Amino acid sequence: MTNKKTYIIFLCLIILLNNCFAQTPAEVKAAFPNQEIIFLTYNIELTLMIKNGVVVAESNHNRELMILSEQNAAIYSRSKIFHSTYSELKDMDVYSKIPDGEKYKKIKIGEQKTSSSTSNMVFYDDSKETSFDFPGMVTNAVQHLQYTLFNKDAHLLSPYYLPSSVPVMSATYTVIVPNGISIKYLVKNDSKGQFKFSEEKRKKETVYKWSVNKYKADESFDDAPDDSYYEPHVVVHVTEYEMDNNKISFLKNVDDLFKWNISFTKDLNTKPDASLQKIVDSLILGKKNETEKAASIYKWVQQHIKYIAFEAGLQGFTPRQAADICNKRYGDCKDMSSIITQMLKLANIKGYYTWIGTRHLPYKYTEIPTPIVDNHMISVANINNEWIFLDGTNPHSMYNMPSYSIQDKEALIAISEKEYKILKVPITASNKSGMIDSTFVSFTKDGIKGKEKVDYFGYLGEENYISLLYKNETERKVFVKTKMEKASNKFILGDYKITEVNPSDNNLNITVDFEIPGYGKKIANEYYINLNLEKLFENKVIDTEKRKIPIEEDFKFIMKQYHILQIPDGFTVTYKPQNFNFENELVSLKITYEIKNGTVIAYQEYENKCLLIEPVKFEEWNKAAKAITTQYKEQVVLEKK
């Protein structure tokens, strides 16, 4: 009887404590001042198991979010859970905890809505989202969200990420691994040692645990790479498991990952198709070599097969037949890989299905041989022992330049069903993308006027082509003014012309007439003018106290500007600034001045030489930004003879 009473008292105490403030709002606010929302807990428990001879996993998600600002309570009241065919939503326990004196009272959520989930990065996208509202959100209210996901295939385990935008009081990632399953784990971006790790071996299992207390992510920026480049996270993957006293390799190395990937192409394009062969024959007719043939095939696919990202179930991994894609005239990235590769083969050119991760992902195949390394498929051709990377999803990509989103990324190329290569996509040189600006100016009674001609090429040309695609005339004029405006906000756009010089090579030309009242000064018999009409490298100093995360550039480029001033009759140049040159491994800057044929030619060149600037390189970058600041203030002086 005594033991029974003790148990009842203990149970009541647990219930009472659960309904009181586990962490008071004052404690939470003291830990993270001036925050509107804070995760009290952010826990995931992942349990691996073998069912019907397959390694599967179940993840229990348990988190509580405290609202600290009544003004924004309604904004944060809506939430959602993401799941899919492979990661089934099994259980949900969702409710609001509303302050009631020294206790909380629970209010269950109302209506739930499940719909398809959309994303800009679609590869394995048969995902769904279940959305709902937390009722009664007020200051110090808490959202309780607990749910379980059943992962049908342990190939597809997701990394554990800490929230990137919301502070966390306590976070734990627990992985329970039964005897008979082996794993590897990797902790990324945790140079400060924020994760505290423990490993506990039990009789039938091993428990791995990573914990963090009072975590707040660094401030985010629009020009930063994906969170996975700098946010602390844990990657776990199964390497092997035991079945009937046999050890079976799972994702132990790249060989295992390739076997899994190639299994989705084993029945692909095994039957001949006369109509597709006819198209290929017409495309290569009269072409002199394999390069011309491959370029013709690639352009045809870009122009005739519309990219549509849609996947469901196994279709999220399986490319469709090339003949079907040709007939329907649309497909996703895997379908583009399928049809380009097959058409290359029909033209007797070596073409290969290829898996690759875009630059959204920082991982390498040799580091983490799992499907999280790649989110994309392309085709690769081998011509004269040169590897050509062909991404059919972008209709504006050039044959001789890989999409800038896959530069410097590892590509897993299927040479055959049993052989593969890992090659790195080259980074396109800076002189392949950029602009050349030639601007001719002369003085007017109250300022300057001129004619500006800008040529865009490479990736920069591609960006501008895409920007102009669906703009009407009014929008195009705004676009031109934004692109061509310089020297002053008094810039007046006159006549302009947009010329697609060579659409297949993304060469674009814009010419404009303009006036800038009030620019330049005339004092007595002297003119003063700053010929740095556009300061390409202005306001580039990085605040190293504030910013702790990398900066990403889409591509390397070079910008060249010639600002050519007509010297007025009867005037001579009495002062021109000294030439300036600065270069390091990140950037090259140059400004020169020349007097020639009755003009002053100010030449500015800015070359970006990197794709990613890590925080350790910020000071080096700032040296360039600070060095050019004074140069941008220099003026040319002309005096009447």
XYZ file of C-alpha atoms in Angstrom:
641
model
C 0.000 0.000 0.000
C 2.822 2.375 0.887
C 4.534 1.796 -2.463
C 1.259 2.459 -4.278
C 0.752 5.784 -2.442
C 4.315 6.798 -3.210
C 3.789 6.057 -6.899
C 0.561 8.121 -7.010
C 2.238 11.075 -5.285
C 5.175 10.832 -7.683
C 2.843 10.713 -10.721
C 0.910 13.761 -9.527
C 4.139 15.642 -9.003
C 5.231 14.897 -12.567
C 1.892 16.132 -13.936
C 2.079 19.288 -11.816
C 5.636 20.072 -12.937
C 4.716 19.521 -16.555
C 1.968 22.132 -16.294
C 4.175 24.739 -14.597
C 6.807 26.902 -16.231
C 9.783 24.579 -16.866
C 11.744 27.666 -17.874
C 10.335 30.996 -16.834
C 9.954 33.720 -19.478
C 12.354 35.845 -17.431
C 15.039 33.159 -17.648
C 14.497 32.774 -21.377
C 14.608 36.532 -22.004
C 17.751 36.851 -19.902
C 19.471 34.176 -22.001
C 18.506 35.829 -25.312
C 17.565 39.513 -24.880
C 15.514 41.291 -27.539
C 14.290 38.064 -29.160
C 10.660 37.612 -30.239
C 10.652 33.809 -30.299
C 12.912 31.165 -28.760
C 12.941 27.388 -28.938
C 12.861 25.983 -25.433
C 13.636 22.522 -26.802
C 14.601 21.296 -30.259
C 15.022 17.537 -30.042
C 15.093 14.672 -32.526
C 15.438 11.008 -31.604
C 16.327 8.775 -34.557
C 15.930 5.022 -34.174
C 17.376 2.699 -36.795
C 15.944 -0.794 -37.341
C 15.728 -3.630 -39.838
C 12.281 -4.521 -41.168
C 11.656 -7.157 -43.840
C 15.350 -7.186 -44.679
C 15.494 -3.411 -45.188
C 17.167 -0.784 -43.011
C 14.526 1.773 -42.006
C 14.341 4.538 -39.448
C 11.876 6.282 -37.206
C 12.465 9.847 -36.064
C 10.624 11.434 -33.174
C 10.574 15.231 -33.317
C 9.876 17.134 -30.133
C 10.149 20.886 -29.879
C 8.625 23.768 -27.982
C 8.652 27.387 -29.108
C 8.000 30.281 -26.704
C 6.416 33.498 -28.012
C 7.928 36.533 -26.300
C 6.166 39.312 -28.209
C 2.382 39.642 -28.179
C 2.594 42.096 -31.060
C 3.911 39.308 -33.301
C 2.115 36.368 -31.704
C -0.288 35.994 -34.634
C 2.575 35.990 -37.148
C 4.207 32.992 -35.477
C 1.018 31.070 -34.828
C 1.082 29.111 -38.103
C 3.304 26.059 -38.463
C 3.765 23.058 -40.732
C 5.279 19.576 -40.832
C 7.005 18.307 -43.973
C 6.735 14.649 -44.969
C 6.659 12.451 -48.083
C 6.090 8.981 -49.489
C 9.473 7.936 -48.141
C 9.111 9.750 -44.843
C 5.573 9.073 -43.620
C 3.942 11.165 -40.929
C 2.779 8.659 -38.310
C 1.792 10.496 -35.133
C 1.170 14.087 -34.081
C 0.734 15.660 -30.681
C 0.304 19.397 -31.204
C -1.130 21.949 -28.805
C -0.705 25.435 -27.371
C 0.363 26.037 -23.784
C -1.233 29.260 -22.602
C -0.012 31.008 -19.415
C -2.546 30.720 -16.574
C -1.022 32.185 -13.425
C 1.957 30.011 -12.502
C 0.741 27.197 -14.715
C 0.007 26.454 -18.364
C -3.287 25.302 -19.770
C -3.316 23.199 -22.938
C -5.372 23.990 -26.033
C -5.374 21.437 -28.831
C -5.025 22.633 -32.411
C -8.038 22.686 -34.687
C -8.163 21.940 -38.405
C -5.141 20.455 -40.198
C -4.508 20.753 -43.924
C -2.210 18.490 -45.936
C -1.078 19.577 -49.406
C 1.802 19.174 -51.840
C 4.926 21.089 -50.896
C 6.659 23.271 -53.454
C 10.302 24.314 -53.533
C 12.810 26.120 -55.741
C 15.170 23.174 -55.274
C 13.164 20.217 -56.539
C 14.795 16.843 -57.024
C 13.239 14.290 -54.679
C 10.081 16.325 -54.457
C 7.118 14.190 -53.659
C 7.003 16.056 -50.377
C 3.856 17.146 -48.608
C 3.179 19.628 -45.863
C 0.637 19.422 -43.076
C -0.170 22.919 -41.829
C -2.115 24.133 -38.818
C -2.525 27.073 -36.438
C -1.639 27.214 -32.765
C -4.644 28.730 -30.958
C -4.460 31.385 -28.267
C -1.006 32.741 -28.963
C -0.135 35.512 -26.472
C 3.026 36.721 -24.792
C 4.867 33.818 -23.080
C 2.662 31.207 -24.750
C 4.382 28.018 -25.886
C 3.824 25.953 -29.017
C 4.244 22.233 -28.392
C 4.955 20.183 -31.506
C 5.663 16.465 -31.360
C 5.434 14.078 -34.299
C 6.968 10.903 -35.696
C 8.243 10.251 -39.208
C 8.747 6.735 -40.525
C 11.575 6.627 -43.057
C 11.118 3.642 -45.365
C 14.684 3.727 -46.654
C 17.697 4.615 -44.494
C 19.558 5.778 -47.609
C 17.554 8.980 -47.217
C 18.426 10.058 -43.695
C 18.526 13.832 -43.295
C 21.216 15.710 -41.372
C 20.322 17.222 -38.011
C 20.354 21.019 -38.220
C 20.022 23.549 -35.469
C 17.564 26.366 -36.311
C 19.255 29.048 -38.386
C 17.053 31.965 -37.389
C 15.671 31.189 -33.919
C 17.746 30.826 -30.719
C 17.531 27.553 -28.775
C 17.710 27.004 -25.041
C 18.306 23.253 -25.339
C 18.742 20.973 -28.365
C 19.491 17.256 -28.558
C 19.998 14.844 -31.420
C 19.837 11.213 -30.308
C 20.569 8.274 -32.602
C 19.695 4.769 -31.381
C 21.525 2.059 -33.311
C 20.691 -1.600 -32.633
C 23.416 -4.223 -32.671
C 23.826 -5.440 -36.222
C 23.787 -1.977 -37.796
C 26.936 0.115 -38.178
C 26.991 3.860 -38.758
C 29.372 6.718 -39.433
C 28.811 10.267 -38.300
C 30.293 13.619 -39.152
C 29.865 16.919 -37.332
C 30.091 19.877 -39.706
C 30.824 23.566 -39.031
C 31.332 23.209 -35.297
C 34.757 24.763 -34.804
C 33.564 26.261 -31.497
C 32.680 22.820 -30.130
C 29.056 23.692 -29.437
C 27.873 20.094 -29.772
C 28.565 18.003 -26.674
C 28.846 14.342 -27.691
C 28.226 11.174 -25.715
C 28.106 7.496 -26.634
C 26.412 4.844 -24.492
C 26.695 1.146 -25.264
C 23.750 -0.892 -24.022
C 23.024 -4.595 -24.231
C 21.172 -4.513 -27.549
C 22.010 -1.084 -28.901
C 24.301 1.929 -28.879
C 22.987 5.424 -28.198
C 24.773 8.414 -29.723
C 23.835 11.852 -28.485
C 24.753 15.411 -29.493
C 23.539 18.222 -27.216
C 23.686 22.016 -27.358
C 22.648 24.561 -24.748
C 21.822 28.225 -25.379
C 22.537 28.271 -29.096
C 22.091 31.284 -31.351
C 23.071 31.220 -35.016
C 25.168 33.955 -36.570
C 23.265 36.678 -38.371
C 22.264 35.677 -41.913
C 22.878 37.670 -45.093
C 21.335 37.581 -48.562
C 24.689 37.000 -50.269
C 25.619 34.043 -48.062
C 25.792 30.465 -49.371
C 23.355 27.810 -48.182
C 23.157 27.234 -44.406
C 24.940 23.892 -44.799
C 28.189 25.776 -45.492
C 28.345 27.378 -42.065
C 25.588 26.176 -39.699
C 26.571 23.429 -37.233
C 24.942 20.114 -38.130
C 25.359 16.372 -37.726
C 25.356 13.877 -40.603
C 24.700 10.195 -39.792
C 24.612 7.394 -42.324
C 24.413 3.606 -42.195
C 27.556 1.875 -43.464
C 26.544 -1.793 -43.153
C 24.131 -4.168 -41.439
C 23.869 -7.858 -40.593
C 21.292 -10.147 -42.125
C 21.270 -13.929 -41.626
C 24.794 -13.758 -40.161
C 26.043 -11.946 -43.245
C 27.369 -8.384 -43.282
C 25.800 -6.329 -46.046
C 27.460 -3.127 -47.189
C 24.974 -0.228 -47.263
C 26.530 3.224 -47.691
C 30.039 2.332 -46.656
C 31.692 4.074 -49.597
C 31.045 5.620 -53.010
C 30.717 2.138 -54.533
C 27.585 1.560 -52.457
C 26.106 4.936 -53.352
C 26.761 4.342 -57.053
C 25.092 0.907 -56.911
C 22.025 2.526 -55.379
C 21.929 5.377 -57.916
C 22.495 3.165 -60.949
C 19.663 0.843 -59.871
C 17.231 3.537 -61.000
C 18.608 3.527 -64.577
C 18.884 -0.230 -65.192
C 15.783 -0.299 -67.434
C 16.398 3.096 -69.013
C 16.469 3.524 -72.806
C 17.021 -0.169 -73.548
C 14.743 -0.208 -76.613
C 15.435 1.612 -79.902
C 13.085 4.407 -80.969
C 12.889 5.261 -84.663
C 11.398 8.734 -84.189
C 14.145 9.820 -81.772
C 16.800 8.399 -84.078
C 15.296 10.405 -86.950
C 15.558 13.630 -84.958
C 19.182 12.893 -84.049
C 20.058 12.125 -87.669
C 18.610 15.446 -88.794
C 20.487 17.339 -86.077
C 23.910 15.912 -86.914
C 23.473 16.044 -90.687
C 26.310 18.081 -92.191
C 28.093 18.551 -88.866
C 31.844 18.187 -89.223
C 32.808 16.674 -85.882
C 31.509 15.368 -82.566
C 31.681 18.808 -80.951
C 29.302 20.285 -83.521
C 27.018 17.260 -83.260
C 26.873 17.370 -79.448
C 26.255 21.132 -79.452
C 23.405 20.708 -81.939
C 21.769 17.989 -79.816
C 22.156 20.026 -76.634
C 20.594 23.141 -78.164
C 17.697 21.137 -79.547
C 16.876 19.702 -76.117
C 17.133 23.166 -74.549
C 14.777 24.653 -77.132
C 12.262 21.819 -77.452
C 12.058 20.062 -74.060
C 10.515 22.225 -71.362
C 11.931 21.822 -67.873
C 9.215 21.022 -65.319
C 10.125 19.809 -61.843
C 7.638 17.132 -60.850
C 8.310 13.915 -58.993
C 6.310 11.481 -56.914
C 7.285 8.244 -55.195
C 10.019 6.331 -56.982
C 9.784 8.841 -59.834
C 11.735 11.134 -57.538
C 14.778 9.009 -58.360
C 13.985 7.329 -61.676
C 14.591 9.088 -65.019
C 11.934 8.556 -67.671
C 12.469 7.003 -71.080
C 13.999 9.362 -73.660
C 11.335 8.507 -76.249
C 8.540 9.428 -73.817
C 10.229 12.707 -72.942
C 10.602 13.521 -76.622
C 6.935 12.815 -77.296
C 5.662 14.824 -74.313
C 8.202 17.644 -74.772
C 8.796 18.138 -71.055
C 10.744 16.626 -68.189
C 12.637 17.213 -64.982
C 16.408 17.221 -64.460
C 16.659 13.404 -64.521
C 14.615 13.321 -67.721
C 16.924 15.903 -69.305
C 19.854 13.684 -68.368
C 18.055 10.722 -69.934
C 17.215 12.305 -73.289
C 20.526 14.147 -73.788
C 22.539 11.026 -72.919
C 20.458 8.815 -75.202
C 20.608 11.263 -78.126
C 24.384 11.498 -77.752
C 24.602 7.704 -77.890
C 22.378 7.613 -80.994
C 24.888 10.009 -82.576
C 27.734 7.612 -81.608
C 29.045 10.083 -79.030
C 30.048 8.940 -75.569
C 27.342 10.184 -73.227
C 26.776 9.318 -69.579
C 24.124 9.707 -66.878
C 25.579 11.846 -64.123
C 24.598 12.708 -60.566
C 25.782 15.981 -59.106
C 25.106 18.365 -56.263
C 24.499 22.015 -57.031
C 26.431 24.648 -55.110
C 23.615 24.699 -52.544
C 25.341 21.617 -51.108
C 28.880 21.704 -49.680
C 29.433 17.948 -49.498
C 31.789 15.640 -51.406
C 31.172 12.025 -52.413
C 34.375 10.794 -50.778
C 33.481 12.622 -47.551
C 29.825 11.606 -47.213
C 28.837 8.832 -49.688
C 25.096 9.344 -49.314
C 22.271 10.831 -51.423
C 22.545 14.163 -49.548
C 25.621 14.913 -51.679
C 23.617 15.350 -54.882
C 20.315 17.010 -55.708
C 20.579 17.131 -59.490
C 21.201 15.064 -62.633
C 22.934 16.116 -65.827
C 24.534 14.462 -68.854
C 28.249 14.322 -69.531
C 29.845 13.815 -72.938
C 33.404 12.720 -73.602
C 34.759 14.187 -76.823
C 38.440 13.980 -77.751
C 39.167 13.026 -74.122
C 37.490 16.215 -72.896
C 34.562 16.058 -70.479
C 31.625 18.294 -71.394
C 29.004 18.913 -68.674
C 25.524 19.392 -70.156
C 22.718 20.631 -67.906
C 19.457 20.546 -69.835
C 17.379 22.326 -67.175
C 18.636 25.780 -68.173
C 17.631 26.783 -71.729
C 20.255 29.564 -71.706
C 23.313 27.572 -70.670
C 26.024 27.539 -73.282
C 27.416 24.291 -74.650
C 30.990 25.191 -73.758
C 30.215 26.535 -70.261
C 28.652 24.433 -67.478
C 25.752 25.918 -65.540
C 27.230 28.234 -62.942
C 25.256 26.412 -60.236
C 27.422 23.275 -60.658
C 30.864 24.890 -60.956
C 33.526 23.308 -58.743
C 31.184 20.464 -57.777
C 31.953 16.752 -57.877
C 30.090 14.794 -60.544
C 29.393 11.062 -60.240
C 29.524 9.805 -63.830
C 28.070 6.393 -64.729
C 30.528 4.994 -67.274
C 28.680 1.664 -67.187
C 26.499 -0.281 -64.763
C 29.622 -1.242 -62.806
C 32.067 1.598 -63.482
C 31.969 5.244 -62.514
C 34.191 8.293 -62.342
C 34.162 11.220 -59.946
C 35.197 14.402 -61.720
C 35.084 17.995 -60.573
C 33.280 20.488 -62.802
C 35.760 23.234 -63.720
C 35.297 26.812 -62.562
C 34.779 29.049 -65.567
C 37.512 31.680 -65.849
C 36.604 35.275 -65.038
C 37.363 36.477 -68.572
C 34.504 34.314 -69.890
C 31.824 36.379 -68.115
C 31.354 40.061 -67.567
C 30.777 43.357 -69.301
C 32.604 45.953 -71.347
C 31.310 49.505 -70.941
C 32.312 52.306 -73.314
C 30.892 55.680 -72.257
C 31.589 58.909 -74.173
C 30.819 62.168 -72.332
C 31.117 65.880 -72.944
C 30.343 68.991 -70.911
C 27.087 70.888 -71.243
C 26.145 74.255 -69.761
C 25.015 72.671 -66.488
C 26.497 69.156 -66.420
C 27.422 66.396 -68.863
C 25.772 64.375 -71.584
C 26.871 61.214 -73.280
C 26.357 57.913 -75.017
C 26.861 54.635 -73.233
C 27.373 51.228 -74.812
C 27.589 48.095 -72.668
C 28.265 44.566 -73.893
C 27.347 41.682 -71.581
C 28.687 38.185 -72.141
C 28.943 34.782 -70.478
C 27.025 34.201 -67.259
C 26.373 37.943 -66.880
C 24.831 37.956 -70.351
C 22.735 34.951 -69.388
C 21.451 36.742 -66.281
C 20.389 39.737 -68.326
C 18.722 37.590 -70.999
C 16.641 35.855 -68.354
C 15.786 39.191 -66.694
C 14.454 40.583 -69.980
C 12.472 37.523 -71.080
C 9.013 38.442 -69.858
C 9.266 42.204 -69.450
C 6.968 44.568 -71.336
C 8.277 47.814 -72.806
C 7.697 49.832 -69.646
C 9.486 47.230 -67.543
C 12.337 47.021 -70.039
C 12.861 50.772 -69.812
C 13.067 50.566 -66.014
C 15.509 47.678 -66.374
C 17.706 49.657 -68.764
C 17.745 52.731 -66.534
C 18.678 50.617 -63.522
C 21.490 48.918 -65.415
C 22.892 51.978 -67.166
C 22.440 54.673 -64.529
C 25.698 56.168 -63.265
C 27.401 59.184 -61.676
C 24.308 60.691 -60.032
C 20.654 60.077 -59.212
C 19.971 62.967 -61.586
C 20.768 60.606 -64.470
C 18.264 61.195 -67.299
C 17.762 58.299 -69.706
C 17.305 59.243 -73.343
C 16.945 56.913 -76.332
C 17.999 53.320 -75.746
C 18.341 50.089 -77.677
C 18.671 46.461 -76.593
C 20.375 44.158 -79.088
C 20.658 40.399 -78.792
C 23.997 40.146 -80.572
C 24.372 36.386 -80.276
C 21.607 34.699 -78.258
C 23.249 31.250 -78.336
C 26.341 32.703 -76.648
C 24.402 35.052 -74.344
C 25.917 38.180 -75.889
C 23.732 41.196 -75.165
C 24.311 44.849 -76.022
C 22.570 47.919 -74.572
C 23.175 51.452 -75.842
C 21.700 54.620 -74.355
C 21.851 58.389 -74.637
C 21.848 60.252 -71.344
C 22.252 63.540 -69.521
C 23.387 64.234 -65.957
C 22.608 67.819 -64.871
C 24.867 69.246 -62.186
C 27.651 66.693 -62.638
C 31.141 68.159 -62.801
C 32.039 71.678 -61.693
C 33.202 74.765 -63.544
C 34.953 77.314 -61.363
C 36.270 80.401 -63.216
C 38.419 79.003 -66.025
C 38.600 75.439 -64.679
C 36.539 72.249 -64.981
C 36.602 69.561 -62.260
C 35.176 66.117 -62.984
C 35.361 62.686 -61.395
C 35.589 60.220 -64.280
C 34.765 57.260 -62.058
C 31.167 57.638 -63.199
C 30.357 54.208 -61.815
C 32.236 52.952 -58.788
C 32.182 49.210 -59.368
C 33.851 48.318 -56.089
C 32.198 50.877 -53.828
C 30.793 50.003 -50.372
C 32.476 46.609 -50.371
C 34.071 46.788 -46.924
C 32.912 43.845 -44.793
C 31.959 44.552 -41.192
C 34.010 41.801 -39.561
C 32.507 42.478 -36.143
C 29.014 41.838 -37.439
C 29.516 39.260 -40.171
C 30.789 35.779 -39.337
C 29.541 33.758 -42.311
C 30.907 33.385 -45.871
C 30.039 35.426 -48.960
C 29.064 33.617 -52.152
C 29.444 34.773 -55.743
C 27.538 33.020 -58.521
C 30.512 33.119 -60.864
C 33.847 34.748 -61.553
C 33.679 37.789 -63.822
C 35.532 40.786 -65.166
C 34.115 44.273 -65.700
C 35.852 46.825 -67.897
C 34.795 50.446 -68.180
C 36.075 53.176 -70.470
C 34.858 56.647 -69.529
C 36.001 58.929 -72.336
C 35.720 62.688 -71.841
C 35.875 65.031 -74.820
C 38.245 67.884 -73.873
C 36.429 71.184 -74.590
C 37.965 73.505 -77.183
C 40.461 75.869 -75.636
C 41.033 73.699 -72.547
C 43.935 71.539 -71.491
C 44.305 68.912 -68.772
C 46.327 70.297 -65.872
C 45.853 67.353 -63.527
C 45.057 63.704 -63.977
C 45.160 61.224 -61.071
C 47.896 58.655 -60.669
C 47.212 55.200 -62.023
C 46.085 52.649 -59.447
C 46.548 48.889 -59.309
C 45.676 46.391 -56.569
C 45.586 42.611 -56.739
C 45.337 39.660 -54.372
C 43.968 36.131 -54.646
C 40.366 37.362 -54.298
C 40.131 40.441 -56.494
C 41.981 42.589 -58.990
C 41.340 46.348 -59.322
C 42.794 48.798 -61.791
C 42.222 52.471 -62.680
C 44.298 54.238 -65.334
C 44.123 57.679 -66.996
C 45.310 58.559 -70.490
C 45.154 61.710 -72.631
C 44.708 60.761 -76.267
C 43.306 62.410 -79.426
C 41.645 65.288 -77.557
C 40.086 63.054 -74.894
C 40.752 61.888 -71.358
C 40.282 58.134 -71.081
C 39.624 56.814 -67.578
C 39.786 53.024 -67.598
C 38.469 50.940 -64.690
C 38.790 47.161 -64.396
C 37.330 44.978 -61.665
C 37.955 41.235 -61.676
C 36.274 38.897 -59.213
C 38.528 35.879 -58.795
C 36.599 33.761 -56.286
C 33.282 31.982 -55.746
C 33.351 31.843 -51.959
C 34.931 34.254 -49.488
C 35.426 32.568 -46.134
C 35.556 34.732 -42.981
C 39.309 34.099 -42.659
C 39.706 35.993 -45.953
C 37.611 39.029 -44.966
C 40.596 41.164 -43.967
C 42.274 40.422 -47.272
C 39.110 41.462 -49.094
C 38.850 44.640 -47.032
C 42.371 45.669 -47.995
C 41.163 45.943 -51.594
C 37.943 47.743 -50.622
C 39.787 50.294 -48.499
C 42.595 50.809 -51.001
C 40.241 51.897 -53.782
C 38.119 54.248 -51.635
C 40.457 57.227 -52.008
C 40.961 56.495 -55.708
C 37.236 56.906 -56.327
C 37.454 60.488 -55.019
C 40.083 61.592 -57.533
C 39.125 64.248 -60.110
C 40.486 65.373 -63.456
C 41.173 69.122 -63.732
C 40.967 71.043 -67.033
C 42.012 74.673 -67.448
C 41.316 77.165 -70.187
C 44.478 77.929 -72.152
